[in-house]
Amino acid sequence: MIGKICGTGSYVPVEYMDNHELSRTVETSDEWIRERTGIVKRHIAKEDTTVSMAVKAAKQALTDSELCEEEIDLLIVSTISSNVILPCTACEVQKEIHAINATCFDLNAACTGFLFAYNTAQAYIAAGMCKNVLLIGAECLSTLIDWKDRTTCILFGDGAGAVVLRAEKGNLYRTVSCSDGRKGTALTCDTGDYIKMNGQEVFKFAVRQVPEAIAGVLKENNLKEEDIAHFILHQANRRIVEAVARRMNVELDKFPMNLQEYGNTSSASIPLLLDEMNRQGKLKRGQKLILAGFGAGLSWGASVLEW
Ligand code: UT7
């Protein structure tokens, strides 16, 4: 059995901060941010929390899936910014949407989190442990940002994306998933502190490892670049996406981007983009997509998704 996406949803807070507004609080400029990252604005939660954003995205995904909440038997939230340590965000979401039959847990693998949660859901389905999975990436990163640090505050945003997977007959694709804790100091957030990052180190790591992971997953599944309709990368930086496309020798228009609107929303970025593309009718049944994540840990990987 394989999990097929039968519904998507997303939510971002209505409030946002554009580059001009940021340049009034830290020494930066719209030009610098656009040129180095491609980001134009980011949505910032005022009233919303990680749970409330996750719930709104989840409700949309459930409606789109035409499943009812009681049919969900696994609910995973990927997040690094839960409201509280206990109970987990997934249980809080369960309570709000009445998914009473779901096993609920959170997964923390930073910007690779949604990809690892997707793989986890596929493994549960393949093992016959569940049939219908609600998978959410939700982040309130604005609470983890030092708004005086121009090297990080320009990058991140808040939001949530969700997908519903339903078990169907089919073969499981092989995945590439990697972690290297030795390089963890490149991107950290100590308890009670803010996100700190060696931007150049993370940049170099991403442009080296992501093309390698994608090449690996294509090879593992006997697929070629031309078999893939879209490469859905974690939305961190336009230059990273461009560098990956260049290294793979694949045209950039196969790499959709929405980071200009949302910034880097960590675990939420891939499902946010999937939902946007789904609603725009850009995803067709049977198409093969590659999902690729990378980030703190360090961790990275790529998986095939058949729409
Ligand atoms: O999910 C994974 C999360 N992480 C990432 O995606 C981060 C990956 N890294 C990056 O995206 C880039 O490294 C950044 C966008 C963070 C930085 O771009 P860069 O081209 O690597 O810039 P840099 O760190 O080499 O800094 C260049 C200059 C420095 O000034 P000097 O030393 O040349 O005088 C910085 O102090 O730019 C300065 N700078 C800024 N200037 C204006 C750093 N941040 C800013 C800023 N505005 N916000």
mmCIF file of C-alpha atoms and ligand atoms in Angstrom:
data_model
loop_
_atom_site.group_PDB
_atom_site.id
_atom_site.type_symbol
_atom_site.label_atom_id
_atom_site.label_comp_id
_atom_site.label_asym_id
_atom_site.label_seq_id
_atom_site.Cartn_x
_atom_site.Cartn_y
_atom_site.Cartn_z
ATOM 1 C CA MET A 1 0.000 0.000 0.000
ATOM 2 C CA ILE A 2 1.025 3.582 -0.597
ATOM 3 C CA GLY A 3 -0.326 6.887 0.753
ATOM 4 C CA LYS A 4 -1.862 9.083 -1.962
ATOM 5 C CA ILE A 5 -2.576 12.740 -1.275
ATOM 6 C CA CYS A 6 -6.342 13.277 -1.437
ATOM 7 C CA GLY A 7 -6.548 16.723 0.146
ATOM 8 C CA THR A 8 -4.418 19.793 0.851
ATOM 9 C CA GLY A 9 -4.816 22.950 2.910
ATOM 10 C CA SER A 10 -2.810 25.899 4.152
ATOM 11 C CA TYR A 11 -3.012 29.007 6.253
ATOM 12 C CA VAL A 12 -0.856 32.071 6.830
ATOM 13 C CA PRO A 13 -1.615 34.943 9.187
ATOM 14 C CA VAL A 14 -3.124 37.980 7.456
ATOM 15 C CA GLU A 15 -0.491 40.269 8.953
ATOM 16 C CA TYR A 16 2.793 40.516 7.065
ATOM 17 C CA MET A 17 6.010 42.488 7.109
ATOM 18 C CA ASP A 18 7.662 43.520 3.851
ATOM 19 C CA ASN A 19 11.341 44.253 3.329
ATOM 20 C CA HIS A 20 10.822 48.021 3.503
ATOM 21 C CA GLU A 21 9.258 47.710 6.936
ATOM 22 C CA LEU A 22 12.150 45.520 8.132
ATOM 23 C CA SER A 23 14.683 48.029 6.846
ATOM 24 C CA ARG A 24 13.258 50.534 9.323
ATOM 25 C CA THR A 25 14.194 48.315 12.287
ATOM 26 C CA VAL A 26 17.525 46.732 11.196
ATOM 27 C CA GLU A 27 20.281 47.897 8.872
ATOM 28 C CA THR A 28 19.192 46.242 5.636
ATOM 29 C CA SER A 29 17.376 47.091 2.425
ATOM 30 C CA ASP A 30 14.694 45.693 0.152
ATOM 31 C CA GLU A 31 17.326 45.456 -2.595
ATOM 32 C CA TRP A 32 19.767 43.425 -0.453
ATOM 33 C CA ILE A 33 17.100 40.997 0.756
ATOM 34 C CA ARG A 34 15.605 40.454 -2.712
ATOM 35 C CA GLU A 35 18.999 39.977 -4.329
ATOM 36 C CA ARG A 36 20.393 37.591 -1.699
ATOM 37 C CA THR A 37 17.231 35.622 -0.916
ATOM 38 C CA GLY A 38 14.361 36.413 -3.317
ATOM 39 C CA ILE A 39 12.130 37.146 -0.308
ATOM 40 C CA VAL A 40 9.796 40.150 -0.572
ATOM 41 C CA LYS A 41 7.642 39.706 2.519
ATOM 42 C CA ARG A 42 6.805 37.275 5.302
ATOM 43 C CA HIS A 43 3.565 36.704 7.223
ATOM 44 C CA ILE A 44 3.836 37.203 10.966
ATOM 45 C CA ALA A 45 1.386 35.841 13.545
ATOM 46 C CA LYS A 46 -0.164 38.397 15.875
ATOM 47 C CA GLU A 47 -3.167 36.511 17.276
ATOM 48 C CA ASP A 48 -2.381 33.133 15.683
ATOM 49 C CA THR A 49 -0.246 30.396 17.221
ATOM 50 C CA THR A 50 1.329 27.252 15.811
ATOM 51 C CA VAL A 51 -1.758 25.301 16.927
ATOM 52 C CA SER A 52 -4.317 27.734 15.486
ATOM 53 C CA MET A 53 -2.501 27.873 12.121
ATOM 54 C CA ALA A 54 -2.175 24.064 12.053
ATOM 55 C CA VAL A 55 -5.896 23.685 12.798
ATOM 56 C CA LYS A 56 -6.925 26.057 9.986
ATOM 57 C CA ALA A 57 -4.693 24.285 7.443
ATOM 58 C CA ALA A 58 -5.912 20.871 8.679
ATOM 59 C CA LYS A 59 -9.602 21.774 8.344
ATOM 60 C CA GLN A 60 -9.054 22.897 4.754
ATOM 61 C CA ALA A 61 -7.154 19.711 3.907
ATOM 62 C CA LEU A 62 -9.894 17.551 5.447
ATOM 63 C CA THR A 63 -12.616 19.345 3.485
ATOM 64 C CA ASP A 64 -10.591 18.942 0.300
ATOM 65 C CA SER A 65 -10.050 15.226 1.009
ATOM 66 C CA GLU A 66 -13.750 14.508 1.579
ATOM 67 C CA LEU A 67 -12.760 12.312 4.537
ATOM 68 C CA CYS A 68 -14.263 13.031 7.917
ATOM 69 C CA GLU A 69 -12.150 13.712 10.993
ATOM 70 C CA GLU A 70 -13.040 10.358 12.636
ATOM 71 C CA GLU A 71 -11.485 8.520 9.678
ATOM 72 C CA ILE A 72 -8.020 9.962 10.392
ATOM 73 C CA ASP A 73 -6.010 7.322 12.239
ATOM 74 C CA LEU A 74 -2.612 9.054 12.284
ATOM 75 C CA LEU A 75 -1.953 12.759 12.813
ATOM 76 C CA ILE A 76 1.622 14.040 12.623
ATOM 77 C CA VAL A 77 2.667 17.659 13.073
ATOM 78 C CA SER A 78 6.136 18.662 11.982
ATOM 79 C CA THR A 79 7.234 21.733 13.932
ATOM 80 C CA ILE A 80 10.121 23.361 15.778
ATOM 81 C CA SER A 81 7.907 26.069 17.268
ATOM 82 C CA SER A 82 5.165 24.379 19.295
ATOM 83 C CA ASN A 83 3.144 26.651 21.625
ATOM 84 C CA VAL A 84 4.129 24.564 24.654
ATOM 85 C CA ILE A 85 6.367 21.553 25.264
ATOM 86 C CA LEU A 86 3.469 19.392 26.476
ATOM 87 C CA PRO A 87 0.981 18.416 25.202
ATOM 88 C CA CYS A 88 2.300 18.049 21.673
ATOM 89 C CA THR A 89 0.863 20.187 18.877
ATOM 90 C CA ALA A 90 -0.637 17.135 17.171
ATOM 91 C CA CYS A 91 -2.765 16.340 20.260
ATOM 92 C CA GLU A 92 -3.874 19.985 20.467
ATOM 93 C CA VAL A 93 -4.913 19.857 16.805
ATOM 94 C CA GLN A 94 -6.698 16.547 17.401
ATOM 95 C CA LYS A 95 -8.708 18.135 20.206
ATOM 96 C CA GLU A 96 -9.746 21.082 18.024
ATOM 97 C CA ILE A 97 -10.753 19.090 14.945
ATOM 98 C CA HIS A 98 -12.158 16.047 16.831
ATOM 99 C CA ALA A 99 -9.937 13.494 15.090
ATOM 100 C CA ILE A 100 -10.719 11.167 17.974
ATOM 101 C CA ASN A 101 -9.376 7.983 16.371
ATOM 102 C CA ALA A 102 -5.941 9.342 15.496
ATOM 103 C CA THR A 103 -2.601 8.504 17.046
ATOM 104 C CA CYS A 104 -0.933 11.901 17.402
ATOM 105 C CA PHE A 105 2.670 12.984 17.675
ATOM 106 C CA ASP A 106 5.031 15.793 16.703
ATOM 107 C CA LEU A 107 8.214 15.443 14.721
ATOM 108 C CA ASN A 108 11.133 17.861 14.923
ATOM 109 C CA ALA A 109 13.554 17.785 12.022
ATOM 110 C CA ALA A 110 13.467 21.524 11.285
ATOM 111 C CA CYS A 111 13.209 22.385 7.598
ATOM 112 C CA THR A 112 13.476 18.700 6.635
ATOM 113 C CA GLY A 113 10.619 17.898 9.027
ATOM 114 C CA PHE A 114 7.768 17.734 6.554
ATOM 115 C CA LEU A 115 9.731 15.391 4.301
ATOM 116 C CA PHE A 116 10.586 13.064 7.202
ATOM 117 C CA ALA A 117 6.946 13.198 8.404
ATOM 118 C CA TYR A 118 5.816 12.280 4.874
ATOM 119 C CA ASN A 119 8.207 9.312 4.874
ATOM 120 C CA THR A 120 6.976 8.283 8.342
ATOM 121 C CA ALA A 121 3.353 8.382 7.144
ATOM 122 C CA GLN A 122 4.246 6.257 4.106
ATOM 123 C CA ALA A 123 6.013 3.722 6.340
ATOM 124 C CA TYR A 124 2.976 3.477 8.686
ATOM 125 C CA ILE A 125 0.687 2.957 5.682
ATOM 126 C CA ALA A 126 3.008 0.397 4.045
ATOM 127 C CA ALA A 127 3.175 -1.528 7.336
ATOM 128 C CA GLY A 128 -0.631 -1.619 7.529
ATOM 129 C CA MET A 129 -0.606 0.409 10.759
ATOM 130 C CA CYS A 130 -2.963 3.094 9.450
ATOM 131 C CA LYS A 131 -5.094 4.079 6.458
ATOM 132 C CA ASN A 132 -5.710 7.827 6.569
ATOM 133 C CA VAL A 133 -3.052 10.275 7.690
ATOM 134 C CA LEU A 134 -3.277 13.979 8.386
ATOM 135 C CA LEU A 135 0.175 15.482 7.963
ATOM 136 C CA ILE A 136 0.817 19.081 8.987
ATOM 137 C CA GLY A 137 3.840 21.390 8.857
ATOM 138 C CA ALA A 138 3.230 24.397 11.106
ATOM 139 C CA GLU A 139 5.589 27.088 12.348
ATOM 140 C CA CYS A 140 5.425 30.286 14.340
ATOM 141 C CA LEU A 141 9.081 31.174 13.749
ATOM 142 C CA SER A 142 8.526 34.848 14.575
ATOM 143 C CA THR A 143 8.638 33.788 18.255
ATOM 144 C CA LEU A 144 12.138 32.307 17.763
ATOM 145 C CA ILE A 145 13.651 35.257 15.915
ATOM 146 C CA ASP A 146 15.897 37.961 17.292
ATOM 147 C CA TRP A 147 14.334 40.912 15.485
ATOM 148 C CA LYS A 148 17.577 42.860 15.991
ATOM 149 C CA ASP A 149 19.684 40.261 14.125
ATOM 150 C CA ARG A 150 19.625 41.209 10.439
ATOM 151 C CA THR A 151 21.309 37.969 9.405
ATOM 152 C CA THR A 152 18.270 35.899 10.456
ATOM 153 C CA CYS A 153 15.216 38.148 10.912
ATOM 154 C CA ILE A 154 14.929 38.828 7.180
ATOM 155 C CA LEU A 155 14.608 35.135 6.342
ATOM 156 C CA PHE A 156 11.795 33.535 8.290
ATOM 157 C CA GLY A 157 7.976 33.660 8.336
ATOM 158 C CA ASP A 158 4.939 31.993 9.937
ATOM 159 C CA GLY A 159 2.381 29.647 8.395
ATOM 160 C CA ALA A 160 1.045 26.113 8.099
ATOM 161 C CA GLY A 161 0.357 23.573 5.373
ATOM 162 C CA ALA A 162 -1.426 20.225 5.572
ATOM 163 C CA VAL A 163 -2.070 17.173 3.430
ATOM 164 C CA VAL A 164 -4.307 14.128 3.883
ATOM 165 C CA LEU A 165 -2.891 10.803 2.700
ATOM 166 C CA ARG A 166 -5.163 7.847 1.974
ATOM 167 C CA ALA A 167 -3.922 4.279 1.607
ATOM 168 C CA GLU A 168 -4.266 2.869 -1.905
ATOM 169 C CA LYS A 169 -2.796 -0.131 -3.696
ATOM 170 C CA GLY A 170 0.634 0.733 -5.039
ATOM 171 C CA ASN A 171 4.349 0.330 -4.550
ATOM 172 C CA LEU A 172 6.345 2.344 -2.075
ATOM 173 C CA TYR A 173 9.065 4.515 -3.617
ATOM 174 C CA ARG A 174 12.538 4.373 -2.148
ATOM 175 C CA THR A 175 13.684 7.559 -0.442
ATOM 176 C CA VAL A 176 16.969 9.279 0.338
ATOM 177 C CA SER A 177 17.107 10.657 3.869
ATOM 178 C CA CYS A 178 20.220 11.789 5.724
ATOM 179 C CA SER A 179 21.320 13.455 8.947
ATOM 180 C CA ASP A 180 24.710 14.648 10.150
ATOM 181 C CA GLY A 181 24.698 15.790 13.773
ATOM 182 C CA ARG A 182 28.395 16.671 13.592
ATOM 183 C CA LYS A 183 27.455 19.757 11.600
ATOM 184 C CA GLY A 184 24.635 20.780 13.959
ATOM 185 C CA THR A 185 26.289 24.008 15.128
ATOM 186 C CA ALA A 186 25.615 25.638 11.738
ATOM 187 C CA LEU A 187 21.984 26.255 12.684
ATOM 188 C CA THR A 188 20.868 26.259 16.320
ATOM 189 C CA CYS A 189 18.242 27.522 18.730
ATOM 190 C CA ASP A 190 19.002 26.963 22.422
ATOM 191 C CA THR A 191 16.119 26.720 24.896
ATOM 192 C CA GLY A 192 14.812 30.217 25.618
ATOM 193 C CA ASP A 193 17.095 31.710 22.974
ATOM 194 C CA TYR A 194 16.803 32.720 19.302
ATOM 195 C CA ILE A 195 17.698 31.015 16.017
ATOM 196 C CA LYS A 196 21.383 31.438 15.186
ATOM 197 C CA MET A 197 22.842 30.473 11.861
ATOM 198 C CA ASN A 198 26.050 30.359 9.882
ATOM 199 C CA GLY A 199 24.291 31.379 6.661
ATOM 200 C CA GLN A 200 27.153 30.653 4.302
ATOM 201 C CA GLU A 201 27.752 27.179 5.750
ATOM 202 C CA VAL A 202 24.056 26.280 5.428
ATOM 203 C CA PHE A 203 23.970 27.717 1.913
ATOM 204 C CA LYS A 204 26.983 25.642 0.790
ATOM 205 C CA PHE A 205 25.591 22.508 2.433
ATOM 206 C CA ALA A 206 22.226 22.936 0.692
ATOM 207 C CA VAL A 207 23.557 23.510 -2.821
ATOM 208 C CA ARG A 208 25.860 20.498 -2.488
ATOM 209 C CA GLN A 209 23.572 17.978 -0.750
ATOM 210 C CA VAL A 210 20.189 18.683 -2.351
ATOM 211 C CA PRO A 211 21.199 17.898 -5.973
ATOM 212 C CA GLU A 212 23.005 14.785 -4.696
ATOM 213 C CA ALA A 213 19.917 13.638 -2.764
ATOM 214 C CA ILE A 214 17.666 14.227 -5.783
ATOM 215 C CA ALA A 215 20.064 12.377 -8.097
ATOM 216 C CA GLY A 216 20.136 9.558 -5.533
ATOM 217 C CA VAL A 217 16.368 9.239 -5.258
ATOM 218 C CA LEU A 218 15.951 9.280 -9.054
ATOM 219 C CA LYS A 219 18.518 6.502 -9.399
ATOM 220 C CA GLU A 220 16.995 4.417 -6.578
ATOM 221 C CA ASN A 221 13.627 4.505 -8.364
ATOM 222 C CA ASN A 222 14.916 4.143 -11.933
ATOM 223 C CA LEU A 223 13.583 7.562 -12.832
ATOM 224 C CA LYS A 224 15.066 10.386 -14.885
ATOM 225 C CA GLU A 225 14.737 14.162 -14.468
ATOM 226 C CA GLU A 226 12.288 14.267 -17.390
ATOM 227 C CA ASP A 227 9.921 11.875 -15.566
ATOM 228 C CA ILE A 228 9.418 14.523 -12.875
ATOM 229 C CA ALA A 229 6.765 17.215 -13.338
ATOM 230 C CA HIS A 230 7.880 19.472 -10.472
ATOM 231 C CA PHE A 231 10.755 19.591 -7.991
ATOM 232 C CA ILE A 232 9.239 20.885 -4.745
ATOM 233 C CA LEU A 233 12.156 22.148 -2.675
ATOM 234 C CA HIS A 234 12.032 23.549 0.832
ATOM 235 C CA GLN A 235 11.557 27.287 0.276
ATOM 236 C CA ALA A 236 14.591 28.828 1.979
ATOM 237 C CA ASN A 237 16.251 31.043 -0.582
ATOM 238 C CA ARG A 238 15.770 31.694 -4.294
ATOM 239 C CA ARG A 239 19.524 31.428 -4.905
ATOM 240 C CA ILE A 240 19.582 27.936 -3.371
ATOM 241 C CA VAL A 241 16.739 26.780 -5.644
ATOM 242 C CA GLU A 242 18.453 28.329 -8.690
ATOM 243 C CA ALA A 243 21.786 26.728 -7.816
ATOM 244 C CA VAL A 244 20.156 23.296 -7.412
ATOM 245 C CA ALA A 245 18.408 23.610 -10.811
ATOM 246 C CA ARG A 246 21.676 24.721 -12.440
ATOM 247 C CA ARG A 247 23.693 21.869 -10.924
ATOM 248 C CA MET A 248 21.071 19.366 -12.038
ATOM 249 C CA ASN A 249 20.888 20.933 -15.481
ATOM 250 C CA VAL A 250 17.100 21.131 -15.261
ATOM 251 C CA GLU A 251 15.110 24.211 -16.347
ATOM 252 C CA LEU A 252 14.170 26.482 -13.456
ATOM 253 C CA ASP A 253 10.463 26.495 -14.300
ATOM 254 C CA LYS A 254 10.260 22.927 -12.981
ATOM 255 C CA PHE A 255 11.141 24.381 -9.543
ATOM 256 C CA PRO A 256 8.067 26.260 -8.312
ATOM 257 C CA MET A 257 8.679 28.947 -5.684
ATOM 258 C CA ASN A 258 6.528 30.960 -3.308
ATOM 259 C CA LEU A 259 9.249 32.080 -0.888
ATOM 260 C CA GLN A 260 8.905 35.644 -2.177
ATOM 261 C CA GLU A 261 5.528 35.788 -0.442
ATOM 262 C CA TYR A 262 6.178 33.810 2.761
ATOM 263 C CA GLY A 263 9.929 33.730 3.463
ATOM 264 C CA ASN A 264 11.313 30.541 4.944
ATOM 265 C CA THR A 265 8.514 28.839 6.914
ATOM 266 C CA SER A 266 10.625 25.758 7.797
ATOM 267 C CA SER A 267 8.388 22.639 7.997
ATOM 268 C CA ALA A 268 5.418 24.508 6.551
ATOM 269 C CA SER A 269 7.093 25.493 3.287
ATOM 270 C CA ILE A 270 6.607 22.269 1.276
ATOM 271 C CA PRO A 271 2.918 21.690 2.166
ATOM 272 C CA LEU A 272 2.185 25.408 1.673
ATOM 273 C CA LEU A 273 3.578 25.197 -1.834
ATOM 274 C CA LEU A 274 1.788 21.912 -2.566
ATOM 275 C CA ASP A 275 -1.532 23.414 -1.487
ATOM 276 C CA GLU A 276 -0.992 26.532 -3.569
ATOM 277 C CA MET A 277 -0.187 24.457 -6.665
ATOM 278 C CA ASN A 278 -3.123 22.130 -6.036
ATOM 279 C CA ARG A 279 -5.566 25.024 -5.769
ATOM 280 C CA GLN A 280 -4.136 26.564 -8.934
ATOM 281 C CA GLY A 281 -4.776 23.270 -10.767
ATOM 282 C CA LYS A 282 -1.079 22.776 -11.504
ATOM 283 C CA LEU A 283 -0.960 19.210 -10.173
ATOM 284 C CA LYS A 284 -2.399 16.384 -12.272
ATOM 285 C CA ARG A 285 -3.170 12.813 -11.211
ATOM 286 C CA GLY A 286 -0.327 10.451 -12.039
ATOM 287 C CA GLN A 287 2.341 13.172 -12.170
ATOM 288 C CA LYS A 288 5.508 12.414 -10.285
ATOM 289 C CA LEU A 289 6.970 15.093 -8.043
ATOM 290 C CA ILE A 290 10.146 15.201 -6.008
ATOM 291 C CA LEU A 291 10.018 16.668 -2.521
ATOM 292 C CA ALA A 292 13.390 17.816 -1.155
ATOM 293 C CA GLY A 293 14.126 19.202 2.297
ATOM 294 C CA PHE A 294 17.254 20.464 4.046
ATOM 295 C CA GLY A 295 18.049 22.292 7.238
ATOM 296 C CA ALA A 296 19.077 22.150 10.884
ATOM 297 C CA GLY A 297 20.474 18.934 12.283
ATOM 298 C CA LEU A 298 21.938 19.061 9.764
ATOM 299 C CA SER A 299 19.448 16.941 7.859
ATOM 300 C CA TRP A 300 18.318 16.560 4.268
ATOM 301 C CA GLY A 301 16.630 14.223 1.849
ATOM 302 C CA ALA A 302 14.406 13.701 -1.162
ATOM 303 C CA SER A 303 11.315 11.581 -1.855
ATOM 304 C CA VAL A 304 9.144 10.793 -4.862
ATOM 305 C CA LEU A 305 5.472 11.706 -4.593
ATOM 306 C CA GLU A 306 3.000 10.396 -7.136
ATOM 307 C CA TRP A 307 0.067 12.818 -7.348
HETATM 308 O O1 UT7 B 1 16.121 26.317 6.030
HETATM 309 C C1 UT7 B 1 17.501 26.493 5.935
HETATM 310 C C2 UT7 B 1 17.728 27.819 6.551
HETATM 311 N N1 UT7 B 1 18.880 28.537 6.176
HETATM 312 C C3 UT7 B 1 19.102 29.131 4.984
HETATM 313 O O2 UT7 B 1 18.407 28.995 4.016
HETATM 314 C C4 UT7 B 1 20.259 30.064 4.932
HETATM 315 C C5 UT7 B 1 21.168 29.829 3.776
HETATM 316 N N2 UT7 B 1 22.040 30.991 3.649
HETATM 317 C C6 UT7 B 1 21.640 32.116 3.009
HETATM 318 O O3 UT7 B 1 20.529 32.180 2.509
HETATM 319 C C7 UT7 B 1 22.610 33.245 2.877
HETATM 320 O O4 UT7 B 1 23.859 32.847 3.417
HETATM 321 C C8 UT7 B 1 22.135 34.543 3.578
HETATM 322 C C9 UT7 B 1 20.949 35.115 2.813
HETATM 323 C C10 UT7 B 1 21.735 34.256 5.015
HETATM 324 C C11 UT7 B 1 23.266 35.579 3.565
HETATM 325 O O5 UT7 B 1 23.684 35.826 2.243
HETATM 326 P P1 UT7 B 1 25.232 35.792 1.874
HETATM 327 O O6 UT7 B 1 25.337 36.108 0.447
HETATM 328 O O7 UT7 B 1 25.783 34.483 2.336
HETATM 329 O O8 UT7 B 1 25.782 36.994 2.722
HETATM 330 P P2 UT7 B 1 26.982 37.005 3.778
HETATM 331 O O9 UT7 B 1 26.593 36.322 5.041
HETATM 332 O O10 UT7 B 1 28.241 36.563 3.084
HETATM 333 O O11 UT7 B 1 27.110 38.551 4.070
HETATM 334 C C12 UT7 B 1 27.547 39.491 3.073
HETATM 335 C C13 UT7 B 1 27.539 40.872 3.676
HETATM 336 C C14 UT7 B 1 28.216 40.958 5.034
HETATM 337 O O12 UT7 B 1 28.870 42.221 5.113
HETATM 338 P P3 UT7 B 1 30.449 42.357 4.838
HETATM 339 O O13 UT7 B 1 31.084 41.483 5.864
HETATM 340 O O14 UT7 B 1 30.650 41.891 3.438
HETATM 341 O O15 UT7 B 1 30.667 43.820 5.032
HETATM 342 C C15 UT7 B 1 27.079 40.920 6.013
HETATM 343 O O16 UT7 B 1 27.382 41.564 7.240
HETATM 344 O O17 UT7 B 1 26.190 41.281 3.902
HETATM 345 C C16 UT7 B 1 26.016 41.686 5.258
HETATM 346 N N3 UT7 B 1 24.662 41.355 5.666
HETATM 347 C C17 UT7 B 1 23.614 42.141 5.370
HETATM 348 N N4 UT7 B 1 23.523 43.332 4.738
HETATM 349 C C18 UT7 B 1 22.284 43.862 4.583
HETATM 350 C C19 UT7 B 1 24.216 40.259 6.316
HETATM 351 N N5 UT7 B 1 22.858 40.317 6.479
HETATM 352 C C20 UT7 B 1 22.481 41.488 5.906
HETATM 353 C C21 UT7 B 1 21.227 42.097 5.718
HETATM 354 N N6 UT7 B 1 21.187 43.281 5.068
HETATM 355 N N7 UT7 B 1 20.082 41.556 6.174
#
